[in-house]
XYZ file of C-alpha atoms in Angstrom:
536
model
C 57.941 -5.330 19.971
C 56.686 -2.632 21.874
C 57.816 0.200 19.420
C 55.233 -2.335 16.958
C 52.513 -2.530 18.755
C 52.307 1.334 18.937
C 52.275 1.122 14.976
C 48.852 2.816 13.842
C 48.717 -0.536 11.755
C 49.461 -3.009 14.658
C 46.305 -4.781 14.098
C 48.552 -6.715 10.866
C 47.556 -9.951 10.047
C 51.521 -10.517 10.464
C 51.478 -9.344 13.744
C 51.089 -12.377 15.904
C 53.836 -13.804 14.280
C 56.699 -11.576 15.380
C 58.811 -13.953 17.373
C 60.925 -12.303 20.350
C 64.251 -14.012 19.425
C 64.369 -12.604 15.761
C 65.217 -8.971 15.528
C 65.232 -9.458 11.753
C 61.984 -10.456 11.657
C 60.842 -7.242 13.776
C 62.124 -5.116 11.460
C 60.855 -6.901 8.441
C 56.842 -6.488 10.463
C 57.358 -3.195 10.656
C 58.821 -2.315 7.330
C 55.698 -4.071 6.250
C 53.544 -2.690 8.587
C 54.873 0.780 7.420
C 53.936 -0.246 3.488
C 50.415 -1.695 4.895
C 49.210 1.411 6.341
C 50.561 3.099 2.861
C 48.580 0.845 0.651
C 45.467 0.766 3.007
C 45.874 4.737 2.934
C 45.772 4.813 -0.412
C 42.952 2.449 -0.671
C 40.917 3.703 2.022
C 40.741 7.156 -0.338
C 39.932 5.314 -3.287
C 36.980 3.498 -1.837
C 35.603 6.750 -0.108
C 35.744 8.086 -3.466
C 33.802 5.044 -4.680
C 31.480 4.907 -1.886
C 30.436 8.527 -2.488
C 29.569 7.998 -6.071
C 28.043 4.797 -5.151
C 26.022 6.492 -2.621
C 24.601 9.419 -4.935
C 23.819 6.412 -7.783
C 22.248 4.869 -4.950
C 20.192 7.852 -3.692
C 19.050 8.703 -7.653
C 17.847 4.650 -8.136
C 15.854 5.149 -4.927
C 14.550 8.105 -5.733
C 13.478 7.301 -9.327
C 12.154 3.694 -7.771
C 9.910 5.247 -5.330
C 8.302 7.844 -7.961
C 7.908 5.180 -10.562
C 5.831 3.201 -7.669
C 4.261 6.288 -6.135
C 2.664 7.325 -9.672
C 1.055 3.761 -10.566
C -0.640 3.927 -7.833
C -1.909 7.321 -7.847
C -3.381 6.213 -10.751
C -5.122 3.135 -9.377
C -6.703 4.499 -6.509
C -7.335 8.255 -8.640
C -10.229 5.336 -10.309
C -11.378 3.855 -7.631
C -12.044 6.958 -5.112
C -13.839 8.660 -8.350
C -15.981 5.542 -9.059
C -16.859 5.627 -5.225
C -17.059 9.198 -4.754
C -19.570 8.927 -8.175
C -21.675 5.735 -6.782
C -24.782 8.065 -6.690
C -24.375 9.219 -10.139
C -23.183 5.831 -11.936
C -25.669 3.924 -9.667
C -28.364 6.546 -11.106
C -26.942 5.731 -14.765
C -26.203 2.542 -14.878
C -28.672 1.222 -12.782
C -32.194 3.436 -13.166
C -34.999 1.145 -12.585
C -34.000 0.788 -8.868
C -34.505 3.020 -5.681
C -31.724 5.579 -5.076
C -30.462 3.299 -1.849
C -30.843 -0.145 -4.410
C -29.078 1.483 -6.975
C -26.356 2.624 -4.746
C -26.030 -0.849 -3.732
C -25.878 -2.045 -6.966
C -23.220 0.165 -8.110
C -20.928 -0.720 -5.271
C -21.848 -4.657 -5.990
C -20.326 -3.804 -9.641
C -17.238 -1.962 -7.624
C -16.698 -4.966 -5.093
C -16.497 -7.237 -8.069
C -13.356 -4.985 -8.995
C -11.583 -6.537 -5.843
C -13.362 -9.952 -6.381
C -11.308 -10.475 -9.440
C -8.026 -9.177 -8.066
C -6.545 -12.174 -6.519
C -6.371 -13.640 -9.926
C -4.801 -10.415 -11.479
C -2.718 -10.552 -8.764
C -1.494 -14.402 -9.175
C -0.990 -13.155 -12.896
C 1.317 -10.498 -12.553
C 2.988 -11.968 -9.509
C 4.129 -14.896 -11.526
C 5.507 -12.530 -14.188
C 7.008 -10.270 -11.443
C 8.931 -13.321 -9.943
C 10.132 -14.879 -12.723
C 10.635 -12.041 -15.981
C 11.145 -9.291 -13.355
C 9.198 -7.125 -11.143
C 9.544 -4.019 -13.350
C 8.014 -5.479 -16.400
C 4.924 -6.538 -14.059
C 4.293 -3.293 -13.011
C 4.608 -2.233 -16.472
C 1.604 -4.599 -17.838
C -0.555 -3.224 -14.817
C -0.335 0.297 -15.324
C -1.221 -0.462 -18.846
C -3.810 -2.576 -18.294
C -5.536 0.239 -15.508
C -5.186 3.447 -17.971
C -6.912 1.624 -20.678
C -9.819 0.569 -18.620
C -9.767 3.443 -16.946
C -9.867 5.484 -19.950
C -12.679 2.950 -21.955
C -14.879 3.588 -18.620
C -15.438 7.218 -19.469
C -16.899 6.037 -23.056
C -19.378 3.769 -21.911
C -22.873 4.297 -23.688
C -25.540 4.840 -20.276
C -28.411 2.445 -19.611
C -31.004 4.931 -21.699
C -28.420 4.673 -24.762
C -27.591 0.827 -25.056
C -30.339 -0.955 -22.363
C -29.258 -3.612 -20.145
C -25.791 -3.928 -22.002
C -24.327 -1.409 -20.420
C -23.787 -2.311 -16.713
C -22.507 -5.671 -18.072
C -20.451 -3.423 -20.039
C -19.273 -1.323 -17.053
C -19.449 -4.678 -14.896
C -16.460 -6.112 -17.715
C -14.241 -3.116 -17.404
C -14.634 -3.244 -14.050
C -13.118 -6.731 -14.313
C -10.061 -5.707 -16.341
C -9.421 -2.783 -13.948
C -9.324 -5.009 -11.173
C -6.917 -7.499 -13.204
C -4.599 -4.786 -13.702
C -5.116 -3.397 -9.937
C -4.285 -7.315 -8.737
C -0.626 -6.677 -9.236
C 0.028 -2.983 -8.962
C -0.192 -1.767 -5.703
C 1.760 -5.428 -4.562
C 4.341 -5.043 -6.881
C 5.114 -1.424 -6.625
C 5.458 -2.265 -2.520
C 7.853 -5.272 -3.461
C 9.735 -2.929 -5.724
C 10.321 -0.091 -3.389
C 11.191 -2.244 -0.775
C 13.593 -4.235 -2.566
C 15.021 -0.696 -4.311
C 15.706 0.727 -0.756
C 19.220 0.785 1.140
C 18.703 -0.578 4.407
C 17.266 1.600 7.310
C 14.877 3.339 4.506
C 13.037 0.138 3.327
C 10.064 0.962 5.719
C 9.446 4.465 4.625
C 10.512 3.461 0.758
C 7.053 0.990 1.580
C 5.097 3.719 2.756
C 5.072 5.941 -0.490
C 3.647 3.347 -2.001
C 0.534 3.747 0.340
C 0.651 7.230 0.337
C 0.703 7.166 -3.683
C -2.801 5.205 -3.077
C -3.849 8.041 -0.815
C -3.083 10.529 -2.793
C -5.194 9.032 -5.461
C -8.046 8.582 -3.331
C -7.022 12.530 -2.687
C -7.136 13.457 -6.372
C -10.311 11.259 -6.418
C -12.081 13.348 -3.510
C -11.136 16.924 -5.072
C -12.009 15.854 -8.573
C -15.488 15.305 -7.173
C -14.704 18.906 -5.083
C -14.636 20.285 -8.987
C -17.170 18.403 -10.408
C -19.837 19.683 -7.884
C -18.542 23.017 -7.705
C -18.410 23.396 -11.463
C -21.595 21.826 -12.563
C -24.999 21.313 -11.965
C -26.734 18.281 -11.267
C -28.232 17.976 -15.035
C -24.285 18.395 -16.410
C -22.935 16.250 -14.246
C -25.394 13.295 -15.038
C -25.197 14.392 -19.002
C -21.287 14.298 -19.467
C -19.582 15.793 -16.652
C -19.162 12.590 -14.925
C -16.519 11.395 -17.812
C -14.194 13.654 -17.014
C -12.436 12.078 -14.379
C -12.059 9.016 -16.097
C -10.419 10.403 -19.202
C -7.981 12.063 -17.286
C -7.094 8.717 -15.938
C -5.065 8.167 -19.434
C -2.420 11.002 -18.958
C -1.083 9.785 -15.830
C -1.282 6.200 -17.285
C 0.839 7.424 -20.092
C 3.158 9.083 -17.755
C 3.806 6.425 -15.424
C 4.444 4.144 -18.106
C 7.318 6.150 -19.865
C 8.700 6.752 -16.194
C 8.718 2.757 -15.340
C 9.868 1.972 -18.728
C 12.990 3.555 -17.931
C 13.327 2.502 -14.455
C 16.232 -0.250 -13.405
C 15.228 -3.660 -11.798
C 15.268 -4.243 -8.111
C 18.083 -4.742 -6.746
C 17.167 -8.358 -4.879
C 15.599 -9.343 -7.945
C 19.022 -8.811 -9.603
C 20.888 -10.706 -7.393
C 18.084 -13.494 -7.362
C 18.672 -13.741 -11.400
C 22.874 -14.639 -10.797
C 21.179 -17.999 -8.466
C 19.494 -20.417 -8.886
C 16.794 -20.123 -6.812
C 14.207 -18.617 -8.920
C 10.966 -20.810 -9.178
C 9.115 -22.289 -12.696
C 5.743 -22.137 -10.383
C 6.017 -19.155 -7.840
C 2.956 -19.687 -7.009
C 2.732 -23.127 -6.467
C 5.524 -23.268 -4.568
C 4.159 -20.075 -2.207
C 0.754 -22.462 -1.481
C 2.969 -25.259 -0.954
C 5.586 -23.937 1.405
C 4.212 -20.621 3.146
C 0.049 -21.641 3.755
C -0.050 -20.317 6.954
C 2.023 -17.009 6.470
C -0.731 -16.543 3.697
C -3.095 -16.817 5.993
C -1.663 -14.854 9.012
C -1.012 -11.936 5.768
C -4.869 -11.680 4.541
C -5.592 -11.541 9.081
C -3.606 -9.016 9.152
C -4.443 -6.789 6.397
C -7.755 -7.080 6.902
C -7.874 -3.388 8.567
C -6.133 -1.797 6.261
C -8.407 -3.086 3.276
C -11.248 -2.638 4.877
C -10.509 0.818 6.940
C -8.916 2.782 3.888
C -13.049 2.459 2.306
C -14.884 2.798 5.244
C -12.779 6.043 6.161
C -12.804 7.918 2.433
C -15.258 5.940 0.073
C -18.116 5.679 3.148
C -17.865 8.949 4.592
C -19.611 10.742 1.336
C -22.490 8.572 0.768
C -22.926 8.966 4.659
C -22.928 12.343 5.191
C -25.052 13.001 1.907
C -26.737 9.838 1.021
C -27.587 7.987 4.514
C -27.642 10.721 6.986
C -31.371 11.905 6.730
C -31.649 15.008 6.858
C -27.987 14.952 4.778
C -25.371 16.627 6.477
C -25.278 20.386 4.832
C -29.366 20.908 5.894
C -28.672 19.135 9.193
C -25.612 22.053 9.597
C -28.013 24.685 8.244
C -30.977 23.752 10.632
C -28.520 23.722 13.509
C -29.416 20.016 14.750
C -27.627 17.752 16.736
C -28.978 14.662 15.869
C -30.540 12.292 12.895
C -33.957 12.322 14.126
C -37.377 13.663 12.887
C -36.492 16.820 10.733
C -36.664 16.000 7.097
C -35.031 18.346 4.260
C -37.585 21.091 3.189
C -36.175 21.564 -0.156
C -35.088 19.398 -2.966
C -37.360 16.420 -2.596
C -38.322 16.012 -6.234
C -34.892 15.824 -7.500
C -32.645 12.913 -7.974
C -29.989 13.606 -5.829
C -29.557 16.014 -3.191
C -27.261 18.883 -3.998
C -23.578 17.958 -2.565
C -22.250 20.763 -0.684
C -18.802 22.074 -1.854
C -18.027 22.331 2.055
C -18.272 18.916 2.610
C -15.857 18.024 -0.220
C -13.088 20.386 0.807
C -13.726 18.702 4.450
C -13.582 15.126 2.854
C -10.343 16.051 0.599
C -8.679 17.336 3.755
C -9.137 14.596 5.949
C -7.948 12.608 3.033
C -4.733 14.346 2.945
C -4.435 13.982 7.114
C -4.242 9.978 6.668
C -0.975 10.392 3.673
C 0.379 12.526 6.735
C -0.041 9.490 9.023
C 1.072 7.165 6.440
C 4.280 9.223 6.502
C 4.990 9.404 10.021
C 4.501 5.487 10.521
C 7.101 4.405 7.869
C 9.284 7.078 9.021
C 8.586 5.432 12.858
C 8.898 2.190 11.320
C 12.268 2.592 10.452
C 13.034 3.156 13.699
C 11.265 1.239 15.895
C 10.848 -2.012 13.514
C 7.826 -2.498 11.320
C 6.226 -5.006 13.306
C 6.058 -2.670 16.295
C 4.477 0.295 14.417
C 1.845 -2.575 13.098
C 0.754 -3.651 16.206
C 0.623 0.606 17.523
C -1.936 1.227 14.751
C -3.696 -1.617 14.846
C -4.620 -0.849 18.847
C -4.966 2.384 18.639
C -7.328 2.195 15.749
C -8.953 -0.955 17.565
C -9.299 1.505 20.729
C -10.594 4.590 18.711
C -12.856 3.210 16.025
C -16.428 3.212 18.018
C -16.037 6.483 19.364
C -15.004 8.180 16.078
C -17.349 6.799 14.184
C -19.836 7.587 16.638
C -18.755 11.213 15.891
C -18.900 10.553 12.161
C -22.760 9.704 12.434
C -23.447 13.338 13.918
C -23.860 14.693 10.607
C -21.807 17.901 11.800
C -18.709 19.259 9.888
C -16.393 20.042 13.112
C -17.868 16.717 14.777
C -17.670 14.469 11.786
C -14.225 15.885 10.876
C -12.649 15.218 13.941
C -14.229 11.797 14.270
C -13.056 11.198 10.779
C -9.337 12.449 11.189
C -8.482 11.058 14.258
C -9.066 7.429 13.017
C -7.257 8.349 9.798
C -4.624 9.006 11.847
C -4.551 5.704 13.611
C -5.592 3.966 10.644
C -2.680 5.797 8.155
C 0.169 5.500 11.245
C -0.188 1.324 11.069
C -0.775 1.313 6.753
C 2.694 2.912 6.856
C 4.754 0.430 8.461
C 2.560 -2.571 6.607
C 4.195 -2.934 3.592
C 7.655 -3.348 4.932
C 6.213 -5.677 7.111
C 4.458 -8.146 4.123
C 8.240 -8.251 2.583
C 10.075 -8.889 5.483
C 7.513 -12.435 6.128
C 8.184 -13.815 2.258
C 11.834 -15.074 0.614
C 12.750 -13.177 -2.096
C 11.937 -15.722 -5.475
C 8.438 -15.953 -3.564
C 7.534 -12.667 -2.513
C 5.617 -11.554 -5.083
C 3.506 -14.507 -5.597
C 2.845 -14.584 -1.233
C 2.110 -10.808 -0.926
C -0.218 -10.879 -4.068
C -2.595 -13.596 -3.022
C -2.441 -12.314 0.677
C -2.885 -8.822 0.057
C -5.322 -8.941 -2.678
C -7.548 -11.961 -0.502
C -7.483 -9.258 1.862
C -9.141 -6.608 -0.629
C -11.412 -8.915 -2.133
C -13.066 -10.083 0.929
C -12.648 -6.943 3.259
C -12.038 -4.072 1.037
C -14.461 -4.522 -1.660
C -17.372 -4.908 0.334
C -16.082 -1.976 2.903
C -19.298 0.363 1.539
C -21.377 -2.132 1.321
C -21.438 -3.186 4.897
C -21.111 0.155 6.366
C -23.760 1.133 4.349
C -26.267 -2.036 4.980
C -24.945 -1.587 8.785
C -26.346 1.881 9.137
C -29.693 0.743 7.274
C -30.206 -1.635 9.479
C -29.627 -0.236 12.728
C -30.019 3.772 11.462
C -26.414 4.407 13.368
C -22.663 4.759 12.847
C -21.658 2.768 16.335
C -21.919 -0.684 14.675
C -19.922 0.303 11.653
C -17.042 1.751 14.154
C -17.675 -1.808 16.063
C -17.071 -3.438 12.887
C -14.216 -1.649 12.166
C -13.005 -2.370 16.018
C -13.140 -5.714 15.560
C -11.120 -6.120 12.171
C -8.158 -3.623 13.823
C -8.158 -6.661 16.049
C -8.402 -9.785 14.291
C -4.928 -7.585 12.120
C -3.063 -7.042 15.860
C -3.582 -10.906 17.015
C -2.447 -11.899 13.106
C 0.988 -9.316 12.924
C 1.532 -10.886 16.750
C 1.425 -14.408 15.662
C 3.455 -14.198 12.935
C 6.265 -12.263 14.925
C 6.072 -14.880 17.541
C 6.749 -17.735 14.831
C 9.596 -15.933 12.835
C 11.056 -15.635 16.282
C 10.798 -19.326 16.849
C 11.967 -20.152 13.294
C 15.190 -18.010 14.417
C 15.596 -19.869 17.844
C 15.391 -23.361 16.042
C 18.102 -21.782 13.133
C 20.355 -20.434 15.770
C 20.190 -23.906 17.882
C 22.816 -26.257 17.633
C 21.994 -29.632 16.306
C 18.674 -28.623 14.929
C 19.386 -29.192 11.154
C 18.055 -25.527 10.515
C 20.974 -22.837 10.192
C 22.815 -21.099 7.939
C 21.455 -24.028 4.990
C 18.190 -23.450 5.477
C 18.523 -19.691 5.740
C 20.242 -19.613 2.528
C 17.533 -21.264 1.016
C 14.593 -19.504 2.165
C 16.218 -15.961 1.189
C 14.026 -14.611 3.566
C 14.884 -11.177 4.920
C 13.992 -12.142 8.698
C 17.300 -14.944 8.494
C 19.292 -11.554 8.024
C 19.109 -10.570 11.028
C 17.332 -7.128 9.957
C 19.886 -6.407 7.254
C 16.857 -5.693 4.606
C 13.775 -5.200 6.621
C 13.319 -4.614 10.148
C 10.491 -7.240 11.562
């Protein structure tokens, strides 16, 4: 007995069952103790083996899942940052019988009504994406975005075809926001779901730094547009460009999703039973509030993302008076009296090249952020990292924008950066954190109405309260309240939903209260895991 228990392989199922009066029987547990620790040897080198090549297929499917998101949305937001970045010159186009300030408004009316119509493009997709598959979804959106995006750049101009045209631009506007409804969602669901556990935060946060690095591309394709043309050009034909190019990375994300393999929870959600005929009408039925507590707390996000890289342009060139580059030139301090000496009988005033390279920059700083909060997120839990940002950025908004209204570079910049900071540190944690609330067969459909609710009411009209704010009170501090008070309302939502996941656990765990492992097993949701997909 003793010489068995020092057996490397005493831990044997058989070994309880030695008996003290049976030699025989001793020998027999150890001869097949001796054959156990052979086979398990043996076995133990064959599943390394397998685990290795399991772990390099798994590392390639996560790597080609995350560019196949990342590139999508690159392309989405690549159209939206250059139709706000152009607002001035569409507006101007599009919209010439009004005021340069009426038309602006009118041209981000037409770009709100992008996000208007996204909860429906959203409820679209989402039911494809949770019942034929989230890959084909995300398939039909990119589609659906390079097309518009591409017609966009071919519109006839208000002097070619009248009043037709903005209800032209005002329809493809429509169809881009269709397409836009599902992408950005599904691509987050997808990378999520393609991640191996301890990764699924930062596999979320490319998705958000894909977006960002449209807005990026967005930013420096209006860097090159300035820079290469003059004012005349760009109203003539140079304004197009952008848009066409939109097709060739529609083209290429296509082929690259085409290819791509499904999720992985998707896969296993297909060998069940518990996919649903109605996604949708089974999210509205059964997760109302979690809806709810989703489009609270995204409501920073949507709304920051504009008012930190769509705003910022038409502020420092458009609002500021004198703009920004003659305020820098004159050497003053503050928005008051001076007026611009030079350019008063043109359209628009001359964009400075500096102030692009300054705006691309500080676009890049908040991808950087984005970064560093999923890679925190992993770590510390998603919900955490949430509620970080969302403070922080609560704490910091006034004063930055404060600084963003001084119509100096250094000022403005820093003003600017440091609440992209904030802003990109609790984005990167967010989309791990929508999965993690929503079962699996309903995830889609939940996230989509949440998240694009949240767009359609905060994020589309981003500009055009920042921009009605500073008319009316000639100052950035109530835009940075504004944006103080939505980083809140997003803290107090991501709180109350981790407080009632935590009480659906207590009442699971508790004996006697008809919850447990059934009704964990039917919700699929990643928080009855106890943070084996998503950490909440």
């Amino acid at each position: 007995l003793v010489k068995l228990r020092s057996h490397p392989c005493s831990t044997s199922p058989l070994a309880p069952m030695v008996h003290e009066e049976s030699r025989q029987d001793v020998e027999l547990i150890e001869k097949v103790a001796e054959d156990d620790c052979i086979s398990s040897s043996a076995y133990s080198r064959g599943r390394n083996e397998e685990d290795s090549f399991s772990s390099a297929e798994g590392a390639k499917r996560m790597r080609t899942a995350i560019i196949a998101s990342v590139v999508g949305n690159v392309l989405e937001w690549f159209d939206f940052g250059v139709f706000a970045f152009l607002a001035p010159q569409i507006g101007f186009l599009f919209f010439p019988k009004a005021d340069k300030i009426a038309g602006l408004l009118n041209t981000f009316v037409v770009f709100a009504g992008g996000f208007v119509i996204r909860p429906l493009g959203g409820i679209l997709l989402a039911h494809v994406g949770d019942v034929y598959g989230r890959k084909l979804a995300l398939l039909l959106s990119v589609v659906g975005m390079a097309g518009s995006t591409f017609a966009m750049g071919c519109l006839p101009t208000y002097n070619d075809i009248g009043a037709a045209a903005p209800v032209l631009l005002c329809l493809l506007r429509l169809v881009q926001g269709l397409s836009v409804g599902g992408e950005l969602v599904g691509s987050m669901v997808f990378a999520v779901e393609s991640m191996q556990p301890g990764r699924q935060v930062l596999g979320g946060s490319f998705c958000l730094i894909g977006a960002i690095g449209g807005l990026t591309l967005g930013s420096a394709a209006g860097l090159v547009l300035h820079a290469c043309f003059s004012e005349e050009e760009l109203l003539r034909y140079a304004w197009r460009i952008p848009f066409w190019m939109g097709i060739l990375i529609g083209l290429f994300a296509a082929w690259l999703r085409n290819g791509v393999e499904e999720s992985s929870d998707f896969e296993e959600l297909k060998k069940g039973d518990a996919q649903a005929s109605l996604p949708v009408k089974e999210a509205f039925l059964h997760y109302p509030v979690e809806i709810l507590l989703c489009v609270l707390a995204v409501t920073l996000w949507c709304a920051g993302v504009w008012l930190t890289i769509a705003f910022p342009p038409i502020l420092y060139q458009d609002l500021l008076d004198p703009p920004m580059s003659v305020r820098e030139s004159m050497g003053a301090t503050h928005a008051g009296g001076a007026e611009a000496s030079s350019g008063e009988g043109a359209v628009f005033q001359r964009k400075e090249t500096s102030m692009w390279v300054l705006h691309t920059c500080l676009c890049a700083v908040q991808g950087v952020a984005i970064l560093a909060g999923g890679l925190v997120g992993d770590y510390l839990g998603s919900t955490r990292t949430v509620l970080i940002g969302a403070l922080a950025s609560a704490t910091l908004a006034i004063p930055c924008f404060k600084a963003m209204g001084a119509g100096r570079y250094v000022v403005s910049g820093l003003g600017q950066g440091v609440f992209n900071l904030a802003l990109g540190f609790m984005g990167g944690s967010l989309p791990a954190w929508m999965v993690s609330i929503f079962p699996v067969q309903l995830r889609f459909s939940c996230i989509a109405v949440g998240y694009n609710a949240g767009q359609a009411i905060f994020g589309g009209t981003a500009s055009i309260v920042g921009t009605m704010l500073f008319k009316s009170t000639g100052d950035t501090l109530a835009v940075g309240a504004y944006a103080s008070c939505l980083a809140l309302v997003s803290f107090f939502a991501v709180l109350v939903t981790a407080r009632r996941e935590r009480r659906k656990e207590t009442r699971q765990d508790a004996p006697g209260e008809g919850g447990g492992e059934g009704e964990c097993s039917q919700r699929q949701d990643t928080s009855c895991e106890g943070e084996e997909k998503v950490q909440v």
